[in-house]
Coordinates of C-alpha atoms in Angstrom, one line a residue:
Chain A
M1438 CA 0.0 0.0 0.0
P1439 CA 1.6 3.3 -1.0
Y1440 CA 2.2 5.8 1.8
L1441 CA 0.7 8.7 -0.1
R1442 CA -2.5 8.6 -2.2
D1443 CA -4.5 11.2 -4.1
V1444 CA -1.6 13.6 -4.3
R1445 CA -2.4 16.6 -6.5
P1446 CA 0.4 17.6 -8.8
T1447 CA 0.5 21.2 -7.6
K1448 CA 3.4 23.3 -6.6
S1449 CA 2.2 23.8 -3.1
E1450 CA 1.8 20.0 -2.7
L1451 CA 5.3 19.6 -4.0
L1452 CA 6.6 22.1 -1.5
I1453 CA 4.8 20.4 1.3
L1454 CA 6.1 17.0 0.2
K1455 CA 9.7 18.3 0.0
T1456 CA 9.4 19.8 3.5
R1457 CA 8.0 16.5 4.7
L1458 CA 10.9 14.6 3.0
K1459 CA 13.4 16.9 4.6
I1460 CA 11.8 16.3 8.0
A1461 CA 11.6 12.6 7.4
I1462 CA 15.3 12.4 6.5
K1463 CA 16.2 14.4 9.5
S1464 CA 14.0 12.3 11.8
H1465 CA 15.5 9.2 10.2
K1466 CA 19.0 10.4 11.0
T1467 CA 18.0 11.4 14.6
L1468 CA 16.2 8.1 15.2
Q1469 CA 19.0 6.1 13.7
M1470 CA 21.4 7.9 16.2
K1471 CA 19.0 7.2 19.1
L1472 CA 18.7 3.6 18.0
D1473 CA 22.5 3.3 17.9
G1474 CA 22.7 4.9 21.3
L1475 CA 20.1 2.5 22.7
I1476 CA 21.8 -0.5 21.2
M1477 CA 25.1 0.6 22.7
E1478 CA 23.4 1.0 26.1
V1479 CA 21.8 -2.4 25.8
T1480 CA 25.2 -3.9 24.7
R1481 CA 26.7 -2.3 27.8
L1482 CA 23.9 -3.4 30.1
S1483 CA 23.2 -6.9 29.0
P1484 CA 26.5 -8.5 30.2
N1485 CA 25.8 -6.9 33.6
V1486 CA 22.3 -8.3 33.6
K1487 CA 23.5 -11.7 32.6
A1488 CA 26.1 -11.7 35.4
E1489 CA 23.5 -10.5 37.9
Y1490 CA 21.1 -13.2 36.7
E1491 CA 23.8 -15.9 37.2
L1492 CA 24.6 -14.5 40.6
L1493 CA 20.8 -14.5 41.4
I1494 CA 20.6 -18.2 40.3
A1495 CA 23.7 -19.1 42.3
R1496 CA 22.4 -17.4 45.5
H1497 CA 19.0 -19.0 45.0
R1498 CA 20.7 -22.3 44.7
R1499 CA 22.6 -21.6 48.0
V1500 CA 19.4 -20.7 49.8
R1501 CA 17.7 -23.9 48.6
H1502 CA 20.8 -25.9 49.5
L1503 CA 20.7 -24.4 53.1
L1504 CA 16.9 -24.6 53.5
A1505 CA 16.9 -28.4 54.0
P1506 CA 19.6 -28.5 56.7
A1507 CA 18.1 -25.5 58.4
Y1508 CA 14.7 -27.2 58.7
M1509 CA 16.4 -30.4 59.7
I1510 CA 18.5 -28.9 62.5
E1511 CA 16.2 -26.2 63.8
G1512 CA 12.7 -27.3 62.7
M1513 CA 9.9 -25.0 61.6
L1514 CA 9.3 -23.7 65.2
N1515 CA 12.8 -22.4 65.8
L1516 CA 13.1 -20.9 62.3
T1517 CA 9.7 -19.2 62.8
I1518 CA 10.9 -17.9 66.2
A1519 CA 14.1 -16.5 64.6
A1520 CA 12.0 -14.9 61.8
Y1521 CA 9.7 -13.2 64.3
S1522 CA 12.8 -11.8 66.0
V1523 CA 14.2 -10.0 63.0
E1524 CA 14.1 -6.2 63.6
S1525 CA 15.8 -4.8 60.5
K1526 CA 13.4 -4.2 57.7
T1527 CA 14.6 -4.0 54.1
E1528 CA 13.4 -0.9 52.4
I1529 CA 13.1 -0.8 48.6
E1530 CA 13.2 2.5 46.8
L1531 CA 11.8 3.0 43.4
S1532 CA 12.9 5.9 41.2
E1533 CA 13.4 6.7 37.5
K1534 CA 16.2 7.9 35.3
N1535 CA 16.3 9.1 31.7
L1536 CA 18.3 7.0 29.2
F1537 CA 18.1 8.5 25.6
G1538 CA 14.6 9.7 26.3
V1539 CA 13.5 6.4 27.8
R1540 CA 12.4 6.5 31.4
V1541 CA 13.8 3.4 33.0
P1542 CA 13.2 2.3 36.6
V1543 CA 16.0 2.4 39.2
I1544 CA 15.5 0.0 42.1
T1545 CA 17.7 0.3 45.2
G1546 CA 17.6 -1.4 48.6
D1547 CA 18.4 -0.2 52.0
N1548 CA 19.2 -2.3 55.1
V1549 CA 19.5 -5.4 53.0
R1550 CA 22.7 -6.8 54.6
T1551 CA 22.7 -6.5 58.3
D1552 CA 25.3 -7.1 61.0
L1553 CA 24.7 -10.3 62.9
T1554 CA 24.4 -8.4 66.2
L1555 CA 21.7 -6.1 64.7
R1556 CA 19.5 -8.6 63.1
G1557 CA 17.3 -8.9 66.2
Y1558 CA 17.7 -12.4 67.3
G1559 CA 19.9 -13.2 70.3
L1560 CA 23.3 -14.8 69.6
L1561 CA 23.2 -17.3 72.4
G1562 CA 19.8 -18.8 71.8
T1563 CA 20.3 -19.5 68.1
S1564 CA 22.6 -21.7 66.1
M1565 CA 25.0 -20.9 63.2
V1566 CA 22.7 -22.6 60.6
I1567 CA 20.2 -19.7 61.2
D1568 CA 23.1 -17.2 60.6
D1569 CA 24.0 -19.0 57.4
L1570 CA 20.4 -19.1 56.2
A1571 CA 19.8 -15.4 57.1
D1572 CA 23.0 -14.5 55.3
A1573 CA 22.0 -16.5 52.3
Y1574 CA 18.6 -14.9 52.1
E1575 CA 20.1 -11.4 52.5
G1576 CA 22.4 -12.2 49.7
L1577 CA 19.5 -13.4 47.6
V1578 CA 17.4 -10.2 48.3
D1579 CA 20.5 -8.1 47.4
A1580 CA 20.8 -10.0 44.1
I1581 CA 17.1 -9.8 43.3
I1582 CA 17.2 -6.0 43.8
A1583 CA 20.3 -5.5 41.6
Y1584 CA 18.8 -7.8 38.9
A1585 CA 15.3 -6.4 39.1
G1586 CA 16.5 -2.8 38.5
N1587 CA 18.8 -3.6 35.6
A1588 CA 16.5 -6.2 34.0
A1589 CA 13.6 -3.8 34.1
A1590 CA 15.8 -1.1 32.5
L1591 CA 17.0 -3.6 29.9
S1592 CA 13.4 -4.7 29.1
H1593 CA 12.3 -1.0 28.7
L1594 CA 15.3 -0.3 26.4
L1595 CA 14.5 -3.4 24.3
L1596 CA 10.9 -2.3 23.9
E1597 CA 12.1 1.2 22.9
I1598 CA 14.6 -0.3 20.5
E1599 CA 11.8 -2.3 18.9
R1600 CA 9.6 0.7 18.6
I1601 CA 12.3 3.0 17.2
N1602 CA 13.5 0.3 14.9
R1603 CA 10.0 0.0 13.5
R1604 CA 9.9 3.7 12.9
V1605 CA 13.4 3.8 11.4
K1606 CA 12.5 1.0 9.1
A1607 CA 9.2 2.6 8.2
L1608 CA 11.0 5.9 7.4
E1609 CA 13.7 4.1 5.5
H1610 CA 11.6 1.7 3.5
V1611 CA 8.1 3.4 3.3
V1612 CA 7.9 7.0 4.1
I1613 CA 11.1 8.4 2.5
P1614 CA 10.8 6.3 -0.7
S1615 CA 7.1 7.1 -1.0
L1616 CA 7.8 10.8 -0.5
E1617 CA 10.6 10.7 -3.0
Q1618 CA 8.4 8.8 -5.4
S1619 CA 5.6 11.3 -4.9
I1620 CA 7.9 14.2 -5.4
K1621 CA 9.3 12.5 -8.5
T1622 CA 5.8 11.9 -9.8
I1623 CA 4.7 15.5 -9.0
S1624 CA 7.8 16.9 -10.6
A1625 CA 7.3 14.7 -13.7
A1626 CA 3.7 15.7 -13.8
R1627 CA 4.6 19.4 -13.3
E1628 CA 7.3 19.2 -16.0
E1629 CA 4.7 17.5 -18.3
L1630 CA 2.3 20.3 -17.5
E1631 CA 5.0 22.9 -18.1
R1632 CA 5.9 21.3 -21.4
E1633 CA 2.2 21.2 -22.3
E1634 CA 1.8 24.8 -21.3
Q1635 CA 4.9 25.7 -23.3
T1636 CA 3.6 23.9 -26.4
R1637 CA 0.2 25.4 -25.9
L1638 CA 1.7 28.9 -25.7
F1639 CA 4.0 28.1 -28.7
H1640 CA 0.9 27.1 -30.7
V1641 CA -1.1 30.2 -29.6
K1642 CA 1.8 32.4 -30.5
K1643 CA 2.1 30.7 -33.9
R1644 CA -1.6 31.1 -34.7
R1645 CA -1.5 34.8 -33.8
R1646 CA 1.3 35.3 -36.3
Chain B
M201 CA 37.0 -49.6 95.5
T202 CA 36.4 -52.0 98.5
F203 CA 33.0 -53.4 99.2
N204 CA 32.8 -51.4 102.4
H205 CA 33.7 -48.2 100.7
F206 CA 31.1 -48.9 98.0
F207 CA 28.5 -49.8 100.6
R208 CA 29.2 -46.6 102.6
S209 CA 28.9 -44.4 99.6
Y210 CA 25.7 -46.2 98.5
L211 CA 24.2 -45.6 101.9
L212 CA 25.2 -41.9 101.7
I213 CA 23.2 -41.4 98.6
P214 CA 19.7 -40.0 99.4
S215 CA 16.8 -42.3 98.5
S216 CA 15.4 -39.5 96.2
Y217 CA 18.4 -39.9 93.9
R218 CA 18.1 -43.7 93.8
Y219 CA 14.4 -43.4 93.1
L220 CA 14.6 -40.9 90.3
C221 CA 17.8 -42.1 88.8
T222 CA 16.4 -45.7 88.5
R223 CA 13.2 -44.4 86.8
I224 CA 15.2 -42.3 84.5
I225 CA 17.7 -45.1 83.6
I226 CA 14.7 -47.3 82.7
R227 CA 13.2 -44.4 80.6
K228 CA 16.5 -43.9 78.8
K229 CA 16.4 -47.5 77.6
S230 CA 13.1 -46.8 75.8
L231 CA 14.7 -44.0 73.7
I232 CA 15.2 -44.7 70.0
T233 CA 18.3 -46.7 69.3
S234 CA 20.8 -46.3 66.5
D235 CA 19.5 -49.4 64.7
Q236 CA 16.0 -47.9 64.8
Y237 CA 17.4 -44.7 63.4
N238 CA 18.9 -46.7 60.5
R239 CA 15.5 -48.2 59.8
L240 CA 13.8 -44.8 60.0
L241 CA 16.2 -43.4 57.5
N242 CA 14.8 -45.9 54.9
M243 CA 11.1 -45.3 55.6
D244 CA 8.9 -42.8 53.8
L245 CA 6.9 -40.2 55.7
S246 CA 3.7 -42.3 56.2
E247 CA 5.7 -45.2 57.5
F248 CA 7.7 -42.8 59.7
I249 CA 4.5 -41.5 61.2
R250 CA 3.2 -45.0 61.9
F251 CA 6.5 -45.9 63.5
I252 CA 6.6 -43.0 65.9
G253 CA 2.8 -43.4 66.4
E254 CA 3.5 -46.9 67.7
S255 CA 6.4 -45.9 69.9
G256 CA 6.6 -43.2 72.7
Y257 CA 4.8 -40.6 70.6
H258 CA 1.6 -42.6 70.3
E259 CA -0.6 -40.2 72.3
E260 CA 0.5 -37.0 70.5
I261 CA 0.2 -38.5 67.1
H262 CA -3.3 -39.7 67.8
T263 CA -4.4 -36.4 69.4
L264 CA -3.0 -34.2 66.7
S265 CA -3.7 -36.2 63.6
H266 CA -7.0 -34.4 63.1
S267 CA -5.5 -30.9 63.2
Y268 CA -2.2 -31.5 61.4
H269 CA -0.9 -33.5 58.5
E270 CA 2.4 -35.2 57.6
I271 CA 5.4 -33.1 58.4
E272 CA 3.5 -30.6 60.6
L273 CA 1.9 -33.4 62.5
I274 CA 5.4 -34.9 63.1
E275 CA 6.9 -31.7 64.3
Q276 CA 4.0 -30.7 66.6
A277 CA 3.9 -34.2 68.0
L278 CA 7.6 -34.2 68.7
T279 CA 7.5 -30.8 70.4
Q280 CA 4.5 -31.6 72.5
N281 CA 6.0 -34.9 73.5
L282 CA 9.2 -33.2 74.6
A283 CA 7.2 -30.7 76.6
K284 CA 5.2 -33.5 78.2
T285 CA 8.3 -35.5 79.1
Y286 CA 10.0 -32.5 80.7
R287 CA 6.8 -31.7 82.7
N288 CA 6.7 -35.3 83.8
I289 CA 10.3 -35.2 85.0
L290 CA 9.4 -32.1 87.0
S291 CA 6.4 -33.8 88.6
I292 CA 8.4 -36.9 89.7
S293 CA 11.5 -35.0 90.8
P294 CA 11.7 -34.6 94.6
G295 CA 13.2 -31.7 96.5
G296 CA 16.5 -30.3 95.3
L297 CA 16.4 -32.3 92.1
R298 CA 13.3 -30.6 91.1
D299 CA 15.1 -27.2 91.5
L300 CA 17.9 -28.5 89.3
A301 CA 15.4 -29.7 86.7
E302 CA 13.6 -26.4 86.8
R303 CA 16.8 -24.6 86.3
Y304 CA 17.6 -26.8 83.3
F305 CA 14.1 -26.2 81.7
T306 CA 14.5 -22.4 82.1
R307 CA 16.0 -22.4 78.7
Y308 CA 12.6 -23.0 77.2
D309 CA 11.1 -20.3 79.4
I310 CA 13.6 -17.8 78.0
E311 CA 12.5 -18.8 74.4
N312 CA 8.8 -18.5 75.3
V313 CA 9.1 -15.2 77.2
M314 CA 11.2 -13.5 74.5
L315 CA 8.8 -14.7 71.9
I316 CA 5.8 -13.3 73.8
L317 CA 7.6 -10.0 74.3
R318 CA 8.5 -9.7 70.6
G319 CA 5.0 -10.7 69.6
C320 CA 3.6 -7.9 71.8
Q321 CA 6.2 -5.3 70.7
F322 CA 5.9 -6.0 67.0
Q323 CA 2.2 -6.7 67.1
I324 CA 2.3 -10.3 65.9
P325 CA -1.1 -11.9 66.4
P326 CA -1.2 -14.0 69.6
D327 CA -2.5 -17.1 67.7
K328 CA 0.7 -17.1 65.6
I329 CA 2.8 -16.8 68.7
R330 CA 0.9 -19.5 70.5
A331 CA 1.5 -21.9 67.5
V332 CA 5.3 -21.7 68.0
L333 CA 5.5 -21.8 71.8
I334 CA 7.2 -24.8 73.3
P335 CA 5.7 -25.2 76.8
A336 CA 8.6 -27.3 78.1
G337 CA 9.7 -24.8 80.8
I338 CA 8.4 -23.9 84.2
L339 CA 5.9 -21.5 82.8
D340 CA 3.0 -23.8 82.0
P341 CA 0.6 -23.3 79.1
V342 CA -2.0 -21.6 81.3
K343 CA 0.6 -19.0 82.4
L344 CA 1.8 -18.6 78.8
D345 CA -1.8 -18.0 77.6
Q346 CA -2.2 -15.3 80.3
L347 CA 1.0 -13.6 79.1
L348 CA -0.3 -13.7 75.5
A349 CA -3.4 -11.9 76.5
I350 CA -1.5 -8.9 77.9
R351 CA -0.9 -6.2 75.3
S352 CA 1.9 -4.2 77.0
V353 CA 5.5 -5.2 77.4
T354 CA 5.8 -3.6 80.8
E355 CA 2.7 -5.4 82.0
I356 CA 4.1 -8.8 80.8
I357 CA 7.3 -8.1 82.7
N358 CA 5.3 -7.2 85.8
H359 CA 3.3 -10.4 85.4
L360 CA 6.6 -12.4 85.5
S361 CA 7.7 -11.1 88.9
S362 CA 8.2 -14.6 90.3
W363 CA 10.2 -15.8 87.3
T364 CA 14.1 -16.1 87.6
G365 CA 14.8 -13.7 84.8
H366 CA 12.5 -11.0 86.0
H367 CA 15.2 -8.6 87.3
I368 CA 17.1 -8.8 84.0
L369 CA 13.9 -8.0 82.0
S370 CA 12.8 -5.2 84.3
S371 CA 16.3 -3.6 84.2
G372 CA 16.7 -4.1 80.5
I373 CA 13.5 -2.5 79.3
S374 CA 12.8 1.1 80.3
G375 CA 11.0 3.7 78.3
E376 CA 10.7 3.5 74.5
Y377 CA 11.9 0.4 72.7
K378 CA 15.3 0.7 71.0
R379 CA 16.4 -1.6 68.2
G380 CA 18.5 -4.6 69.5
T381 CA 17.1 -4.4 73.1
F382 CA 15.5 -7.8 72.8
A383 CA 18.6 -9.5 71.4
S384 CA 20.7 -8.1 74.1
L385 CA 18.1 -9.1 76.8
E386 CA 18.0 -12.6 75.3
N387 CA 21.8 -12.8 75.5
D388 CA 21.8 -11.6 79.2
L389 CA 19.1 -14.2 80.1
Y390 CA 21.2 -17.0 78.6
I391 CA 24.3 -15.8 80.4
A392 CA 22.3 -15.8 83.6
Y393 CA 21.0 -19.3 82.8
Y394 CA 24.5 -20.7 82.5
S395 CA 25.7 -18.9 85.6
N396 CA 22.7 -20.2 87.6
L397 CA 23.3 -23.7 86.3
L398 CA 26.9 -23.6 87.4
A399 CA 26.0 -22.2 90.8
D400 CA 23.4 -24.9 91.3
A401 CA 25.9 -27.6 90.3
K402 CA 28.2 -26.2 93.0
S403 CA 25.5 -26.2 95.6
G404 CA 25.9 -29.8 96.8
Y405 CA 24.1 -32.1 94.3
Q406 CA 25.3 -35.7 94.0
G407 CA 27.7 -35.5 91.0
G408 CA 27.7 -31.7 90.9
D409 CA 31.5 -31.7 91.1
V410 CA 31.6 -34.1 88.1
I411 CA 29.2 -32.1 86.0
I412 CA 31.0 -28.8 86.5
P413 CA 34.0 -29.6 84.3
H414 CA 31.6 -30.8 81.6
L415 CA 29.5 -27.6 81.8
R416 CA 32.6 -25.4 81.7
F417 CA 33.9 -27.2 78.7
E418 CA 30.5 -26.9 77.0
I419 CA 30.5 -23.1 77.7
D420 CA 34.0 -22.9 76.1
I421 CA 32.6 -24.7 73.0
Q422 CA 29.6 -22.5 72.9
N423 CA 31.9 -19.4 73.1
I424 CA 34.1 -20.7 70.4
R425 CA 31.1 -21.2 68.1
N426 CA 29.9 -17.7 68.9
I427 CA 33.3 -16.0 68.1
F428 CA 33.2 -17.9 64.7
R429 CA 29.7 -16.5 64.1
L430 CA 30.7 -13.0 65.1
R431 CA 33.8 -13.1 62.9
A432 CA 31.7 -14.3 60.0
G433 CA 28.8 -12.0 60.3
S434 CA 29.6 -9.0 62.3
N435 CA 32.0 -6.0 62.5
V436 CA 31.7 -5.7 66.3
R437 CA 35.0 -5.2 68.1
D438 CA 34.1 -5.8 71.7
I439 CA 32.8 -9.4 71.9
T440 CA 32.8 -9.8 75.6
P441 CA 29.0 -9.0 76.0
Y442 CA 28.4 -12.1 73.8
M443 CA 30.6 -14.4 75.7
I444 CA 29.3 -16.7 78.5
P445 CA 31.4 -16.5 81.6
G446 CA 32.1 -19.6 83.6
G447 CA 34.1 -21.7 81.2
Y448 CA 37.8 -22.6 81.5
K449 CA 38.6 -19.5 79.3
T450 CA 37.4 -16.1 80.4
P451 CA 35.6 -13.7 78.0
N452 CA 38.9 -11.7 77.9
D453 CA 40.7 -14.8 76.6
F454 CA 38.1 -15.1 73.8
Q455 CA 38.5 -11.4 73.1
R456 CA 42.2 -12.0 72.5
L457 CA 41.5 -15.1 70.5
Y458 CA 39.0 -13.0 68.3
G459 CA 41.9 -10.8 67.1
I460 CA 44.4 -13.6 66.3
T461 CA 45.5 -13.7 62.7
D462 CA 48.4 -16.0 63.1
R463 CA 47.8 -19.7 62.3
E464 CA 50.2 -21.2 64.9
E465 CA 48.9 -19.0 67.7
F466 CA 45.3 -19.8 66.8
V467 CA 45.9 -23.5 66.7
N468 CA 47.8 -23.4 70.0
E469 CA 45.0 -21.6 71.7
L470 CA 42.5 -24.3 70.5
S471 CA 44.8 -27.0 71.5
N472 CA 45.4 -25.7 75.0
A473 CA 41.6 -25.3 75.5
G474 CA 41.2 -29.0 74.5
I475 CA 39.0 -28.1 71.6
L476 CA 41.4 -29.3 68.9
A477 CA 41.3 -32.9 70.2
L478 CA 37.5 -32.9 70.3
L479 CA 37.4 -31.4 66.8
T480 CA 39.8 -34.1 65.5
K481 CA 37.5 -36.8 66.8
A482 CA 34.4 -35.1 65.4
L483 CA 36.1 -34.7 62.0
G484 CA 37.1 -38.3 62.0
T485 CA 33.5 -39.4 62.8
L486 CA 32.1 -37.2 60.2
R487 CA 34.5 -38.3 57.5
C488 CA 34.3 -42.0 58.7
D489 CA 38.1 -41.8 58.7
K490 CA 40.2 -42.9 61.7
S491 CA 43.4 -41.5 60.2
V492 CA 42.2 -37.9 60.7
C493 CA 44.8 -36.3 63.0
D494 CA 45.2 -33.0 64.8
T495 CA 47.0 -31.4 61.8
D496 CA 43.9 -32.1 59.6
A497 CA 41.6 -30.6 62.2
A498 CA 43.9 -27.6 62.6
E499 CA 44.0 -27.1 58.9
F500 CA 40.2 -27.3 58.6
I501 CA 39.5 -25.0 61.5
W502 CA 42.1 -22.5 60.4
S503 CA 40.8 -22.4 56.8
R504 CA 37.3 -21.5 58.1
W505 CA 38.7 -18.9 60.5
A506 CA 41.0 -17.3 57.9
A507 CA 38.1 -17.1 55.4
H508 CA 35.8 -15.5 58.0
K509 CA 33.4 -18.4 57.7
T510 CA 31.5 -20.4 60.3
P511 CA 32.5 -24.0 60.8
L512 CA 30.3 -26.4 58.9
Y513 CA 27.2 -27.2 60.9
T514 CA 27.7 -30.9 60.4
I515 CA 31.0 -30.5 62.3
V516 CA 29.1 -28.7 65.1
L517 CA 26.6 -31.6 65.3
A518 CA 29.5 -34.1 65.4
V519 CA 31.0 -32.1 68.3
N520 CA 27.6 -32.3 70.0
T521 CA 27.7 -36.0 69.6
M522 CA 31.1 -36.2 71.2
L523 CA 29.8 -34.1 74.2
L524 CA 26.8 -36.3 74.5
H525 CA 28.9 -39.4 74.6
H526 CA 31.1 -37.8 77.2
L527 CA 28.1 -37.0 79.3
D528 CA 26.8 -40.6 78.9
G529 CA 30.1 -41.9 80.1
L530 CA 30.0 -39.7 83.2
A531 CA 26.3 -40.7 83.9
R532 CA 27.3 -44.4 83.7
R533 CA 30.1 -43.8 86.2
H534 CA 28.0 -41.8 88.6
Q535 CA 24.7 -43.7 88.5
F536 CA 23.0 -42.1 91.4
S537 CA 23.7 -38.4 90.8
V538 CA 22.4 -35.6 88.7
L539 CA 24.3 -36.9 85.7
P540 CA 21.8 -39.6 84.6
I541 CA 19.1 -37.0 84.8
I542 CA 20.9 -34.4 82.7
S543 CA 22.1 -37.1 80.3
Y544 CA 18.5 -38.3 79.8
L545 CA 17.2 -34.8 79.3
E546 CA 19.9 -34.2 76.7
R547 CA 19.3 -37.6 75.0
K548 CA 15.6 -36.8 74.8
K549 CA 16.2 -33.4 73.3
Y550 CA 18.5 -34.9 70.7
E551 CA 16.0 -37.7 70.0
V552 CA 13.4 -35.1 69.1
M553 CA 15.9 -33.2 67.0
N554 CA 17.0 -36.4 65.2
L555 CA 13.4 -37.5 64.4
R556 CA 12.7 -34.0 63.2
A557 CA 15.8 -34.0 61.0
I558 CA 14.8 -37.4 59.5
A559 CA 11.3 -36.2 58.8
R560 CA 12.4 -32.9 57.3
G561 CA 15.1 -34.6 55.3
K562 CA 12.4 -37.0 53.9
Q563 CA 10.2 -34.0 53.1
F564 CA 13.0 -32.3 51.1
G565 CA 13.9 -35.6 49.4
V566 CA 17.5 -35.6 50.5
N567 CA 19.4 -38.9 50.6
P568 CA 19.7 -41.0 53.8
D569 CA 23.5 -40.5 54.1
F570 CA 23.0 -36.7 54.1
I571 CA 20.4 -37.0 56.8
R572 CA 22.6 -39.2 58.8
Q573 CA 25.2 -36.4 59.0
H574 CA 22.6 -34.3 60.8
L575 CA 21.8 -36.8 63.5
V576 CA 23.3 -36.7 67.0
I577 CA 23.3 -40.4 67.9

């Protein structure tokens, strides 16, 4: 389906189309630059996200590995008691930052890793498997926060890349060629009209003589 | 020992000791044996429930089977049975032995009281708190229910005026709650618990003089565990508030040990405290290797210390096994003293822990050899 239909071969239309072509070329250039920038940002971010994902999986595996011994040694009751004793609350802050015009989320955590003496449970009434499990869970929460922020930013950037790419491709393969074609058609039509007009004037002039 | 000497010492033993120790020795025989543990390791959860339902946990399994299922049923039945056993010991203990048993059970009171205080302070619903209370201490379920109904920390403390730890609680909480207060109170209560236990052991019980070295060594081990935990998970410099006094080594000795970064010095300290020899035995048992020597144990413990890591919990359990064997040995040598009583109470506690470990291991689908490493037999 052509981008432009029912274009009248007038001079004003030609001027409009030329302006539109100019804008389209400029937009294409700008969007192409934005796309390159976004791709560079994704290239920079994706190894980090991959490393964070691997760390998250490793920490999750550690937690699962420790969960069975913790339940075996302490039982559900003692683990629940230790959980009720915890006084430090993890706070998660959500904010946004601008990356090439894309608003990406920034997730940060506060009080994620706590000192053993500040966790809330007494040292003398608990065992070291509880420390290990608490430490493993804190590490997991830390990894989740780091991964969640960057993974969300990456997913936003990828969506934006897809959207911009579609626009760039549309400008490159549909809009600009269509405008160029229309300009060409109008120019040809106008030249034809001019020639016709010239010939008509020539014949009028000849008849008068 | 001549016959006369034996006869004289036998006559000197009060009848209360002979009565209670004989009952307890008989009860000890009914605890689950290592062969039975081996059979349990190869059972699935339903067979496991049937087995314990036909043994000493019959009543609890049948009472609770309508309210709980599978693993929760097992855990609740084990906890209630432990509480019932301890209460029963209290009811049959005469005179001074009852005081000692009460002192021993205070441990569970500390857990329960701290849990109720935390529930009140952090507004945890009483039902949730009630579900995890272990009424194995002196404070019976009725008293615990009364405490749960109170909605103010100060009132709870006032209500505990006759409890041994009341003065610690009342001096520890004043005004608005500050973060870490409960943890520090809990530590103080446990320090007082050990101190009272040692004082009681010195106050003329049969076998008290024998149990004291065992208790002091146990305190040293507990302190060693705690300095490993502090080194692994804390930046605190002064560790003396977390050390239990009364062991062979003072809190200041542990403070010095905490700062050691030299391998030789560290190993020498452990060796002098008698912990290295125990660790060697524990490591040998865990690895099923009799050729494990002090050097291996020193290498193992130093690697954990240098890396700021806690010792593996399986090693800690193996050390607990060694301590239990030592206590059993003492109890066999001093049959009519407090030792058989303490040995039975410890054995019972570990039986419940072992059964729970097997059941939880089955629930998580881990192999029997892995579960076996978590048993104190």
